[in-house]
Amino acid sequence: MNINGSTALVTGSNRGLGARLVAQLLASGAAKVYVTARDARSIDPSVAADPRVRVLALDVTDQSSVDAAARAASDVDLLINNAGVLGFGSALDGDLDLFSRDLHTNYLGTMRVTRAFVPVLEANGPAAIANVLTLIALAPVGPMAGYSASKAAAHSFTQALRAEVRGRGIEVVGAYPGGIDTDMLAGVEADKADPAEVARRIVEGIAAGDTVVWPDEASAGAGQVYLGDPLHLERLLAG
Ligand SMILES: NC(=O)c1ccc[n+]([C@@H]2O[C@H](COP(=O)([O-])OP(=O)(O)OC[C@H]3O[C@@H](n4cnc5c(N)ncnc54)[C@H](OP(=O)(O)O)[C@@H]3O)[C@@H](O)[C@H]2O)c1
């Protein structure tokens, strides 16, 4: 889709990857970007001051908040489902309340926002939805078993959605980053990509009409492994 002149909304865009996605969209010529956060006061005032930016409160787990956002942002033609949480824990020992929070945010939250915005996107089409998933939606990492499962559910939703909105003028893009250097992985020893670079590659993928985006070097390599032999990736990430 053409980013130049588009009207985008990014969930969870007060910080982390979401804030970089906003910056990249504006740099790529978006006419308007709805910058959203659970607490609208957490959005950087210098971002909010940009005349192309509209600030909105949006909690993806709260139906009334999502409905209000869809009414307020009725001109959107690009939705980026970026908001997410990560609760650490293994398959046998992880805290079920944390796993439940991940499911409610990463899976059901993505679905809730998407359902509210599909009529808006259809009316403003051609349009696109990009879901920020993760490489470990495709094969889990042990200490992030609940998070991986929530993102696997969001990956499956992305596939089902793609088929359901085909023919309604809405493209559906899945982005599968590896580790990114944001608060989410603070304190974790791992290779982490620059969030600005990940954002650039996601927006370029949307612009290019890609169905799947591997937005960093680690995910690009692992993605090729996955496409050739999913079990091999499972063994690599488990190791
Ligand atoms: N960091 C990584 O290594 C990595 C790798 C692959 C994929 N991802 C994905 O990339 C996306 C962005 O993550 P990040 O790395 O930027 O993490 P982050 O720095 O922790 O930021 C998470 C963002 O999601 C928002 N959020 C959480 N729950 C929300 C809710 N219920 N409603 C609305 N917004 C909510 C947060 O808002 P608050 O400020 O209100 O908490 C924050 O803006 C997520 O979907 C994540 O799963 C991250």
PDB file of C-alpha atoms and ligand atoms in Angstrom:
ATOM      1  CA  MET A   1       0.000   0.000   0.000  1.00  0.00           C
ATOM      2  CA  ASN A   2       1.091   3.563  -0.583  1.00  0.00           C
ATOM      3  CA  ILE A   3       2.265   5.050   2.745  1.00  0.00           C
ATOM      4  CA  ASN A   4       2.523   8.509   1.211  1.00  0.00           C
ATOM      5  CA  GLY A   5      -0.760  10.288   2.006  1.00  0.00           C
ATOM      6  CA  SER A   6      -2.064   7.424   4.157  1.00  0.00           C
ATOM      7  CA  THR A   7      -3.858   7.730   7.496  1.00  0.00           C
ATOM      8  CA  ALA A   8      -2.455   5.248   9.980  1.00  0.00           C
ATOM      9  CA  LEU A   9      -3.194   4.147  13.531  1.00  0.00           C
ATOM     10  CA  VAL A  10      -0.575   2.359  15.641  1.00  0.00           C
ATOM     11  CA  THR A  11      -1.532   0.630  18.898  1.00  0.00           C
ATOM     12  CA  GLY A  12       0.886   0.917  21.823  1.00  0.00           C
ATOM     13  CA  SER A  13       2.795   3.752  20.167  1.00  0.00           C
ATOM     14  CA  ASN A  14       3.873   5.782  23.198  1.00  0.00           C
ATOM     15  CA  ARG A  15       7.198   3.897  23.421  1.00  0.00           C
ATOM     16  CA  GLY A  16       9.275   1.019  22.062  1.00  0.00           C
ATOM     17  CA  LEU A  17       8.748  -0.248  18.533  1.00  0.00           C
ATOM     18  CA  GLY A  18       5.374   1.528  18.277  1.00  0.00           C
ATOM     19  CA  ALA A  19       6.979   4.958  18.729  1.00  0.00           C
ATOM     20  CA  ARG A  20       9.527   4.088  16.004  1.00  0.00           C
ATOM     21  CA  LEU A  21       6.733   2.925  13.698  1.00  0.00           C
ATOM     22  CA  VAL A  22       5.065   6.328  14.109  1.00  0.00           C
ATOM     23  CA  ALA A  23       8.335   8.124  13.277  1.00  0.00           C
ATOM     24  CA  GLN A  24       8.873   5.917  10.224  1.00  0.00           C
ATOM     25  CA  LEU A  25       5.309   6.412   8.964  1.00  0.00           C
ATOM     26  CA  LEU A  26       5.694  10.193   9.240  1.00  0.00           C
ATOM     27  CA  ALA A  27       9.095  10.056   7.513  1.00  0.00           C
ATOM     28  CA  SER A  28       7.516   7.987   4.740  1.00  0.00           C
ATOM     29  CA  GLY A  29       4.868  10.625   4.008  1.00  0.00           C
ATOM     30  CA  ALA A  30       1.826   9.527   6.024  1.00  0.00           C
ATOM     31  CA  ALA A  31      -0.691  12.377   6.032  1.00  0.00           C
ATOM     32  CA  LYS A  32      -1.993  11.588   9.523  1.00  0.00           C
ATOM     33  CA  VAL A  33      -0.991   9.146  12.258  1.00  0.00           C
ATOM     34  CA  TYR A  34      -3.111   8.301  15.279  1.00  0.00           C
ATOM     35  CA  VAL A  35      -0.620   7.764  18.092  1.00  0.00           C
ATOM     36  CA  THR A  36      -2.362   5.676  20.728  1.00  0.00           C
ATOM     37  CA  ALA A  37      -1.632   4.484  24.246  1.00  0.00           C
ATOM     38  CA  ARG A  38      -3.442   3.123  27.281  1.00  0.00           C
ATOM     39  CA  ASP A  39      -2.612   6.428  28.941  1.00  0.00           C
ATOM     40  CA  ALA A  40      -2.585   9.215  26.346  1.00  0.00           C
ATOM     41  CA  ARG A  41      -0.520  11.367  28.746  1.00  0.00           C
ATOM     42  CA  SER A  42       2.406   8.975  28.232  1.00  0.00           C
ATOM     43  CA  ILE A  43       2.823  10.123  24.619  1.00  0.00           C
ATOM     44  CA  ASP A  44       5.865  12.350  24.100  1.00  0.00           C
ATOM     45  CA  PRO A  45       4.630  15.977  23.836  1.00  0.00           C
ATOM     46  CA  SER A  46       7.064  16.647  20.980  1.00  0.00           C
ATOM     47  CA  VAL A  47       5.401  13.852  18.979  1.00  0.00           C
ATOM     48  CA  ALA A  48       1.922  15.052  19.913  1.00  0.00           C
ATOM     49  CA  ALA A  49       2.840  18.554  18.716  1.00  0.00           C
ATOM     50  CA  ASP A  50       3.344  17.372  15.118  1.00  0.00           C
ATOM     51  CA  PRO A  51       0.348  18.680  13.119  1.00  0.00           C
ATOM     52  CA  ARG A  52       0.019  15.286  11.406  1.00  0.00           C
ATOM     53  CA  VAL A  53      -0.386  13.486  14.751  1.00  0.00           C
ATOM     54  CA  ARG A  54      -3.635  12.795  16.593  1.00  0.00           C
ATOM     55  CA  VAL A  55      -3.360  11.453  20.121  1.00  0.00           C
ATOM     56  CA  LEU A  56      -5.896   8.852  21.243  1.00  0.00           C
ATOM     57  CA  ALA A  57      -6.367   6.743  24.362  1.00  0.00           C
ATOM     58  CA  LEU A  58      -6.629   3.082  23.391  1.00  0.00           C
ATOM     59  CA  ASP A  59      -6.442   0.002  25.597  1.00  0.00           C
ATOM     60  CA  VAL A  60      -6.666  -3.055  23.353  1.00  0.00           C
ATOM     61  CA  THR A  61      -8.155  -5.162  26.184  1.00  0.00           C
ATOM     62  CA  ASP A  62     -11.050  -2.749  26.781  1.00  0.00           C
ATOM     63  CA  GLN A  63     -13.953  -3.032  24.325  1.00  0.00           C
ATOM     64  CA  SER A  64     -15.386   0.425  25.081  1.00  0.00           C
ATOM     65  CA  SER A  65     -11.949   2.019  24.593  1.00  0.00           C
ATOM     66  CA  VAL A  66     -11.522   0.205  21.273  1.00  0.00           C
ATOM     67  CA  ASP A  67     -15.018   1.161  20.079  1.00  0.00           C
ATOM     68  CA  ALA A  68     -14.409   4.815  20.974  1.00  0.00           C
ATOM     69  CA  ALA A  69     -11.111   4.792  19.060  1.00  0.00           C
ATOM     70  CA  ALA A  70     -12.767   3.299  15.976  1.00  0.00           C
ATOM     71  CA  ARG A  71     -15.402   6.064  16.082  1.00  0.00           C
ATOM     72  CA  ALA A  72     -12.774   8.797  16.556  1.00  0.00           C
ATOM     73  CA  ALA A  73     -10.407   7.477  13.874  1.00  0.00           C
ATOM     74  CA  SER A  74     -12.926   6.854  11.111  1.00  0.00           C
ATOM     75  CA  ASP A  75     -10.503   7.926   8.354  1.00  0.00           C
ATOM     76  CA  VAL A  76      -7.860   5.237   8.964  1.00  0.00           C
ATOM     77  CA  ASP A  77      -6.634   3.187   6.016  1.00  0.00           C
ATOM     78  CA  LEU A  78      -3.639   1.525   7.722  1.00  0.00           C
ATOM     79  CA  LEU A  79      -3.939  -0.229  11.089  1.00  0.00           C
ATOM     80  CA  ILE A  80      -0.780  -1.472  12.801  1.00  0.00           C
ATOM     81  CA  ASN A  81      -1.497  -3.822  15.695  1.00  0.00           C
ATOM     82  CA  ASN A  82       1.696  -3.331  17.675  1.00  0.00           C
ATOM     83  CA  ALA A  83       0.646  -3.293  21.367  1.00  0.00           C
ATOM     84  CA  GLY A  84       1.936  -6.286  23.253  1.00  0.00           C
ATOM     85  CA  VAL A  85       3.073  -7.680  26.594  1.00  0.00           C
ATOM     86  CA  LEU A  86       5.493 -10.425  27.548  1.00  0.00           C
ATOM     87  CA  GLY A  87       5.165 -12.480  30.717  1.00  0.00           C
ATOM     88  CA  PHE A  88       8.149 -14.755  31.236  1.00  0.00           C
ATOM     89  CA  GLY A  89       7.518 -18.374  32.258  1.00  0.00           C
ATOM     90  CA  SER A  90       7.969 -21.921  31.026  1.00  0.00           C
ATOM     91  CA  ALA A  91       5.281 -24.321  29.796  1.00  0.00           C
ATOM     92  CA  LEU A  92       5.193 -26.209  33.111  1.00  0.00           C
ATOM     93  CA  ASP A  93       5.998 -23.476  35.629  1.00  0.00           C
ATOM     94  CA  GLY A  94       4.754 -20.193  34.136  1.00  0.00           C
ATOM     95  CA  ASP A  95       2.220 -18.115  36.071  1.00  0.00           C
ATOM     96  CA  LEU A  96      -1.179 -18.737  34.440  1.00  0.00           C
ATOM     97  CA  ASP A  97      -2.329 -15.201  35.257  1.00  0.00           C
ATOM     98  CA  LEU A  98       0.613 -13.838  33.245  1.00  0.00           C
ATOM     99  CA  PHE A  99      -0.075 -16.258  30.402  1.00  0.00           C
ATOM    100  CA  SER A 100      -3.719 -15.163  30.458  1.00  0.00           C
ATOM    101  CA  ARG A 101      -2.715 -11.480  30.317  1.00  0.00           C
ATOM    102  CA  ASP A 102      -0.534 -12.210  27.262  1.00  0.00           C
ATOM    103  CA  LEU A 103      -3.411 -13.995  25.539  1.00  0.00           C
ATOM    104  CA  HIS A 104      -5.867 -11.198  26.334  1.00  0.00           C
ATOM    105  CA  THR A 105      -3.512  -8.526  25.016  1.00  0.00           C
ATOM    106  CA  ASN A 106      -1.528 -10.131  22.195  1.00  0.00           C
ATOM    107  CA  TYR A 107      -4.217 -12.391  20.746  1.00  0.00           C
ATOM    108  CA  LEU A 108      -7.680 -11.211  21.800  1.00  0.00           C
ATOM    109  CA  GLY A 109      -6.611  -7.547  21.905  1.00  0.00           C
ATOM    110  CA  THR A 110      -5.325  -7.738  18.348  1.00  0.00           C
ATOM    111  CA  MET A 111      -8.567  -9.408  17.298  1.00  0.00           C
ATOM    112  CA  ARG A 112     -10.729  -6.886  19.178  1.00  0.00           C
ATOM    113  CA  VAL A 113      -9.040  -3.871  17.566  1.00  0.00           C
ATOM    114  CA  THR A 114      -9.100  -5.489  14.143  1.00  0.00           C
ATOM    115  CA  ARG A 115     -12.815  -6.308  14.347  1.00  0.00           C
ATOM    116  CA  ALA A 116     -13.608  -2.707  15.294  1.00  0.00           C
ATOM    117  CA  PHE A 117     -11.515  -1.258  12.464  1.00  0.00           C
ATOM    118  CA  VAL A 118     -12.343  -3.569   9.548  1.00  0.00           C
ATOM    119  CA  PRO A 119     -15.508  -1.582   8.648  1.00  0.00           C
ATOM    120  CA  VAL A 120     -13.471   1.653   8.812  1.00  0.00           C
ATOM    121  CA  LEU A 121     -10.687   0.197   6.664  1.00  0.00           C
ATOM    122  CA  GLU A 122     -13.127  -1.236   4.160  1.00  0.00           C
ATOM    123  CA  ALA A 123     -14.835   2.144   3.796  1.00  0.00           C
ATOM    124  CA  ASN A 124     -11.476   3.889   3.255  1.00  0.00           C
ATOM    125  CA  GLY A 125      -9.828   1.212   1.112  1.00  0.00           C
ATOM    126  CA  PRO A 126      -7.554   0.199  -0.440  1.00  0.00           C
ATOM    127  CA  ALA A 127      -6.311  -0.457   3.072  1.00  0.00           C
ATOM    128  CA  ALA A 128      -3.943  -2.614   5.079  1.00  0.00           C
ATOM    129  CA  ILE A 129      -3.614  -4.230   8.489  1.00  0.00           C
ATOM    130  CA  ALA A 130      -0.132  -5.089   9.776  1.00  0.00           C
ATOM    131  CA  ASN A 131       0.170  -7.312  12.823  1.00  0.00           C
ATOM    132  CA  VAL A 132       3.413  -7.190  14.792  1.00  0.00           C
ATOM    133  CA  LEU A 133       3.956 -10.834  15.715  1.00  0.00           C
ATOM    134  CA  THR A 134       7.319 -12.407  16.519  1.00  0.00           C
ATOM    135  CA  LEU A 135       9.645 -15.086  15.217  1.00  0.00           C
ATOM    136  CA  ILE A 136       8.783 -17.101  18.340  1.00  0.00           C
ATOM    137  CA  ALA A 137       5.147 -17.255  17.241  1.00  0.00           C
ATOM    138  CA  LEU A 138       6.440 -19.853  14.774  1.00  0.00           C
ATOM    139  CA  ALA A 139       8.555 -21.888  17.217  1.00  0.00           C
ATOM    140  CA  PRO A 140       8.633 -21.170  20.954  1.00  0.00           C
ATOM    141  CA  VAL A 141      11.438 -20.188  23.286  1.00  0.00           C
ATOM    142  CA  GLY A 142      11.127 -22.173  26.555  1.00  0.00           C
ATOM    143  CA  PRO A 143      11.212 -19.308  29.109  1.00  0.00           C
ATOM    144  CA  MET A 144       8.663 -17.379  27.017  1.00  0.00           C
ATOM    145  CA  ALA A 145       6.239 -20.262  26.462  1.00  0.00           C
ATOM    146  CA  GLY A 146       3.065 -18.338  27.330  1.00  0.00           C
ATOM    147  CA  TYR A 147       4.046 -15.308  25.254  1.00  0.00           C
ATOM    148  CA  SER A 148       5.002 -17.569  22.316  1.00  0.00           C
ATOM    149  CA  ALA A 149       1.593 -19.262  22.497  1.00  0.00           C
ATOM    150  CA  SER A 150      -0.239 -15.921  22.593  1.00  0.00           C
ATOM    151  CA  LYS A 151       1.655 -14.781  19.518  1.00  0.00           C
ATOM    152  CA  ALA A 152       1.095 -18.151  17.796  1.00  0.00           C
ATOM    153  CA  ALA A 153      -2.627 -17.546  18.317  1.00  0.00           C
ATOM    154  CA  ALA A 154      -2.245 -14.042  16.864  1.00  0.00           C
ATOM    155  CA  HIS A 155      -0.342 -15.551  13.907  1.00  0.00           C
ATOM    156  CA  SER A 156      -3.196 -17.977  13.270  1.00  0.00           C
ATOM    157  CA  PHE A 157      -5.690 -15.108  13.574  1.00  0.00           C
ATOM    158  CA  THR A 158      -3.624 -13.156  11.030  1.00  0.00           C
ATOM    159  CA  GLN A 159      -3.890 -16.026   8.552  1.00  0.00           C
ATOM    160  CA  ALA A 160      -7.648 -16.468   9.108  1.00  0.00           C
ATOM    161  CA  LEU A 161      -8.177 -12.708   8.790  1.00  0.00           C
ATOM    162  CA  ARG A 162      -6.207 -12.570   5.537  1.00  0.00           C
ATOM    163  CA  ALA A 163      -8.568 -15.070   3.963  1.00  0.00           C
ATOM    164  CA  GLU A 164     -11.673 -13.401   5.408  1.00  0.00           C
ATOM    165  CA  VAL A 165     -10.925  -9.871   4.167  1.00  0.00           C
ATOM    166  CA  ARG A 166      -9.576 -10.948   0.791  1.00  0.00           C
ATOM    167  CA  GLY A 167     -11.819  -9.203  -1.730  1.00  0.00           C
ATOM    168  CA  ARG A 168     -12.726  -6.383   0.697  1.00  0.00           C
ATOM    169  CA  GLY A 169      -9.791  -4.172  -0.309  1.00  0.00           C
ATOM    170  CA  ILE A 170      -7.752  -4.919   2.819  1.00  0.00           C
ATOM    171  CA  GLU A 171      -4.271  -6.461   2.705  1.00  0.00           C
ATOM    172  CA  VAL A 172      -3.022  -8.296   5.803  1.00  0.00           C
ATOM    173  CA  VAL A 173       0.677  -8.248   6.640  1.00  0.00           C
ATOM    174  CA  GLY A 174       2.381 -10.309   9.336  1.00  0.00           C
ATOM    175  CA  ALA A 175       5.707  -9.060  10.744  1.00  0.00           C
ATOM    176  CA  TYR A 176       7.897 -11.585  12.601  1.00  0.00           C
ATOM    177  CA  PRO A 177      10.773  -9.800  14.374  1.00  0.00           C
ATOM    178  CA  GLY A 178      13.516 -11.462  16.365  1.00  0.00           C
ATOM    179  CA  GLY A 179      14.724  -9.774  19.559  1.00  0.00           C
ATOM    180  CA  ILE A 180      14.414  -5.968  19.602  1.00  0.00           C
ATOM    181  CA  ASP A 181      16.171  -3.553  21.940  1.00  0.00           C
ATOM    182  CA  THR A 182      13.148  -2.175  23.828  1.00  0.00           C
ATOM    183  CA  ASP A 183      11.822  -2.261  27.405  1.00  0.00           C
ATOM    184  CA  MET A 184      10.224  -5.640  26.653  1.00  0.00           C
ATOM    185  CA  LEU A 185      13.611  -7.376  26.620  1.00  0.00           C
ATOM    186  CA  ALA A 186      15.325  -5.151  29.197  1.00  0.00           C
ATOM    187  CA  GLY A 187      17.728  -7.247  31.257  1.00  0.00           C
ATOM    188  CA  VAL A 188      17.679 -10.171  28.805  1.00  0.00           C
ATOM    189  CA  GLU A 189      21.075 -11.152  27.364  1.00  0.00           C
ATOM    190  CA  ALA A 190      20.405 -11.645  23.651  1.00  0.00           C
ATOM    191  CA  ASP A 191      21.115 -10.201  20.240  1.00  0.00           C
ATOM    192  CA  LYS A 192      18.671  -7.323  19.861  1.00  0.00           C
ATOM    193  CA  ALA A 193      17.874  -5.308  16.758  1.00  0.00           C
ATOM    194  CA  ASP A 194      17.585  -1.523  16.680  1.00  0.00           C
ATOM    195  CA  PRO A 195      13.830  -0.732  16.942  1.00  0.00           C
ATOM    196  CA  ALA A 196      14.136   2.112  14.419  1.00  0.00           C
ATOM    197  CA  GLU A 197      15.596  -0.316  11.861  1.00  0.00           C
ATOM    198  CA  VAL A 198      12.854  -2.891  12.584  1.00  0.00           C
ATOM    199  CA  ALA A 199      10.226  -0.169  12.131  1.00  0.00           C
ATOM    200  CA  ARG A 200      11.805   0.907   8.846  1.00  0.00           C
ATOM    201  CA  ARG A 201      11.715  -2.629   7.482  1.00  0.00           C
ATOM    202  CA  ILE A 202       8.111  -3.177   8.597  1.00  0.00           C
ATOM    203  CA  VAL A 203       6.884   0.031   6.952  1.00  0.00           C
ATOM    204  CA  GLU A 204       8.878  -0.753   3.794  1.00  0.00           C
ATOM    205  CA  GLY A 205       7.330  -4.236   3.756  1.00  0.00           C
ATOM    206  CA  ILE A 206       3.825  -2.782   4.032  1.00  0.00           C
ATOM    207  CA  ALA A 207       4.634  -0.326   1.226  1.00  0.00           C
ATOM    208  CA  ALA A 208       5.979  -3.139  -0.950  1.00  0.00           C
ATOM    209  CA  GLY A 209       2.821  -5.222  -0.488  1.00  0.00           C
ATOM    210  CA  ASP A 210       4.662  -8.035   1.306  1.00  0.00           C
ATOM    211  CA  THR A 211       2.485 -10.626   3.039  1.00  0.00           C
ATOM    212  CA  VAL A 212       5.228 -11.630   5.473  1.00  0.00           C
ATOM    213  CA  VAL A 213       7.953  -9.323   6.792  1.00  0.00           C
ATOM    214  CA  TRP A 214      11.172 -10.533   8.479  1.00  0.00           C
ATOM    215  CA  PRO A 215      12.268  -7.129   9.785  1.00  0.00           C
ATOM    216  CA  ASP A 216      15.790  -7.812  11.094  1.00  0.00           C
ATOM    217  CA  GLU A 217      18.792  -9.958  10.237  1.00  0.00           C
ATOM    218  CA  ALA A 218      18.102 -12.639  12.862  1.00  0.00           C
ATOM    219  CA  SER A 219      14.498 -13.151  11.830  1.00  0.00           C
ATOM    220  CA  ALA A 220      15.390 -13.080   8.135  1.00  0.00           C
ATOM    221  CA  GLY A 221      17.804 -15.985   8.653  1.00  0.00           C
ATOM    222  CA  ALA A 222      15.564 -17.923  11.018  1.00  0.00           C
ATOM    223  CA  GLY A 223      12.580 -17.294   8.754  1.00  0.00           C
ATOM    224  CA  GLN A 224      14.343 -19.082   5.926  1.00  0.00           C
ATOM    225  CA  VAL A 225      15.010 -22.038   8.249  1.00  0.00           C
ATOM    226  CA  TYR A 226      11.322 -22.063   9.239  1.00  0.00           C
ATOM    227  CA  LEU A 227      10.135 -22.009   5.630  1.00  0.00           C
ATOM    228  CA  GLY A 228      12.445 -24.910   4.763  1.00  0.00           C
ATOM    229  CA  ASP A 229      12.034 -27.044   7.896  1.00  0.00           C
ATOM    230  CA  PRO A 230       9.780 -25.844  10.776  1.00  0.00           C
ATOM    231  CA  LEU A 231      11.010 -28.648  13.073  1.00  0.00           C
ATOM    232  CA  HIS A 232      14.596 -27.541  12.573  1.00  0.00           C
ATOM    233  CA  LEU A 233      13.695 -24.033  13.792  1.00  0.00           C
ATOM    234  CA  GLU A 234      11.889 -25.559  16.788  1.00  0.00           C
ATOM    235  CA  ARG A 235      15.051 -27.480  17.721  1.00  0.00           C
ATOM    236  CA  LEU A 236      17.253 -24.415  17.215  1.00  0.00           C
ATOM    237  CA  LEU A 237      15.123 -22.157  19.427  1.00  0.00           C
ATOM    238  CA  ALA A 238      14.643 -24.843  22.060  1.00  0.00           C
ATOM    239  CA  GLY A 239      18.412 -25.279  22.207  1.00  0.00           C
TER     240      GLY A 239
HETATM  241  N1  LIG B   1      11.052  -6.422  22.027  1.00  0.00           N
HETATM  242  C1  LIG B   1      11.159  -7.544  21.341  1.00  0.00           C
HETATM  243  O1  LIG B   1      12.179  -8.265  21.421  1.00  0.00           O
HETATM  244  C2  LIG B   1      10.056  -7.986  20.413  1.00  0.00           C
HETATM  245  C3  LIG B   1      10.334  -9.016  19.496  1.00  0.00           C
HETATM  246  C4  LIG B   1       9.336  -9.443  18.619  1.00  0.00           C
HETATM  247  C5  LIG B   1       8.095  -8.825  18.661  1.00  0.00           C
HETATM  248  N2  LIG B   1       7.847  -7.826  19.567  1.00  0.00           N
HETATM  249  C6  LIG B   1       6.519  -7.229  19.567  1.00  0.00           C
HETATM  250  O2  LIG B   1       6.639  -5.869  19.216  1.00  0.00           O
HETATM  251  C7  LIG B   1       5.522  -5.148  19.768  1.00  0.00           C
HETATM  252  C8  LIG B   1       6.044  -3.924  20.477  1.00  0.00           C
HETATM  253  O3  LIG B   1       6.816  -4.352  21.590  1.00  0.00           O
HETATM  254  P1  LIG B   1       8.023  -3.497  22.190  1.00  0.00           P
HETATM  255  O4  LIG B   1       9.248  -4.308  22.023  1.00  0.00           O
HETATM  256  O5  LIG B   1       7.967  -2.115  21.676  1.00  0.00           O
HETATM  257  O6  LIG B   1       7.624  -3.574  23.736  1.00  0.00           O
HETATM  258  P2  LIG B   1       7.477  -2.433  24.831  1.00  0.00           P
HETATM  259  O7  LIG B   1       8.601  -1.467  24.729  1.00  0.00           O
HETATM  260  O8  LIG B   1       7.264  -3.177  26.099  1.00  0.00           O
HETATM  261  O9  LIG B   1       6.144  -1.666  24.399  1.00  0.00           O
HETATM  262  C9  LIG B   1       4.905  -2.324  24.465  1.00  0.00           C
HETATM  263  C10 LIG B   1       3.833  -1.340  24.035  1.00  0.00           C
HETATM  264  O10 LIG B   1       2.563  -2.024  24.077  1.00  0.00           O
HETATM  265  C11 LIG B   1       1.683  -1.227  24.852  1.00  0.00           C
HETATM  266  N3  LIG B   1       0.618  -1.994  25.478  1.00  0.00           N
HETATM  267  C12 LIG B   1       0.715  -3.033  26.331  1.00  0.00           C
HETATM  268  N4  LIG B   1      -0.508  -3.449  26.705  1.00  0.00           N
HETATM  269  C13 LIG B   1      -1.398  -2.645  26.078  1.00  0.00           C
HETATM  270  C14 LIG B   1      -2.804  -2.566  26.062  1.00  0.00           C
HETATM  271  N5  LIG B   1      -3.585  -3.393  26.786  1.00  0.00           N
HETATM  272  N6  LIG B   1      -3.398  -1.624  25.262  1.00  0.00           N
HETATM  273  C15 LIG B   1      -2.632  -0.773  24.532  1.00  0.00           C
HETATM  274  N7  LIG B   1      -1.297  -0.780  24.534  1.00  0.00           N
HETATM  275  C16 LIG B   1      -0.681  -1.718  25.298  1.00  0.00           C
HETATM  276  C17 LIG B   1       2.579  -0.547  25.886  1.00  0.00           C
HETATM  277  O11 LIG B   1       1.910   0.552  26.482  1.00  0.00           O
HETATM  278  P3  LIG B   1       2.189   1.022  28.014  1.00  0.00           P
HETATM  279  O12 LIG B   1       3.271   2.049  27.942  1.00  0.00           O
HETATM  280  O13 LIG B   1       0.864   1.548  28.465  1.00  0.00           O
HETATM  281  O14 LIG B   1       2.605  -0.196  28.804  1.00  0.00           O
HETATM  282  C18 LIG B   1       3.725  -0.139  24.980  1.00  0.00           C
HETATM  283  O15 LIG B   1       3.412   0.991  24.237  1.00  0.00           O
HETATM  284  C19 LIG B   1       4.792  -6.142  20.677  1.00  0.00           C
HETATM  285  O16 LIG B   1       3.676  -6.674  20.011  1.00  0.00           O
HETATM  286  C20 LIG B   1       5.835  -7.224  20.917  1.00  0.00           C
HETATM  287  O17 LIG B   1       5.255  -8.448  21.258  1.00  0.00           O
HETATM  288  C21 LIG B   1       8.799  -7.376  20.424  1.00  0.00           C
END
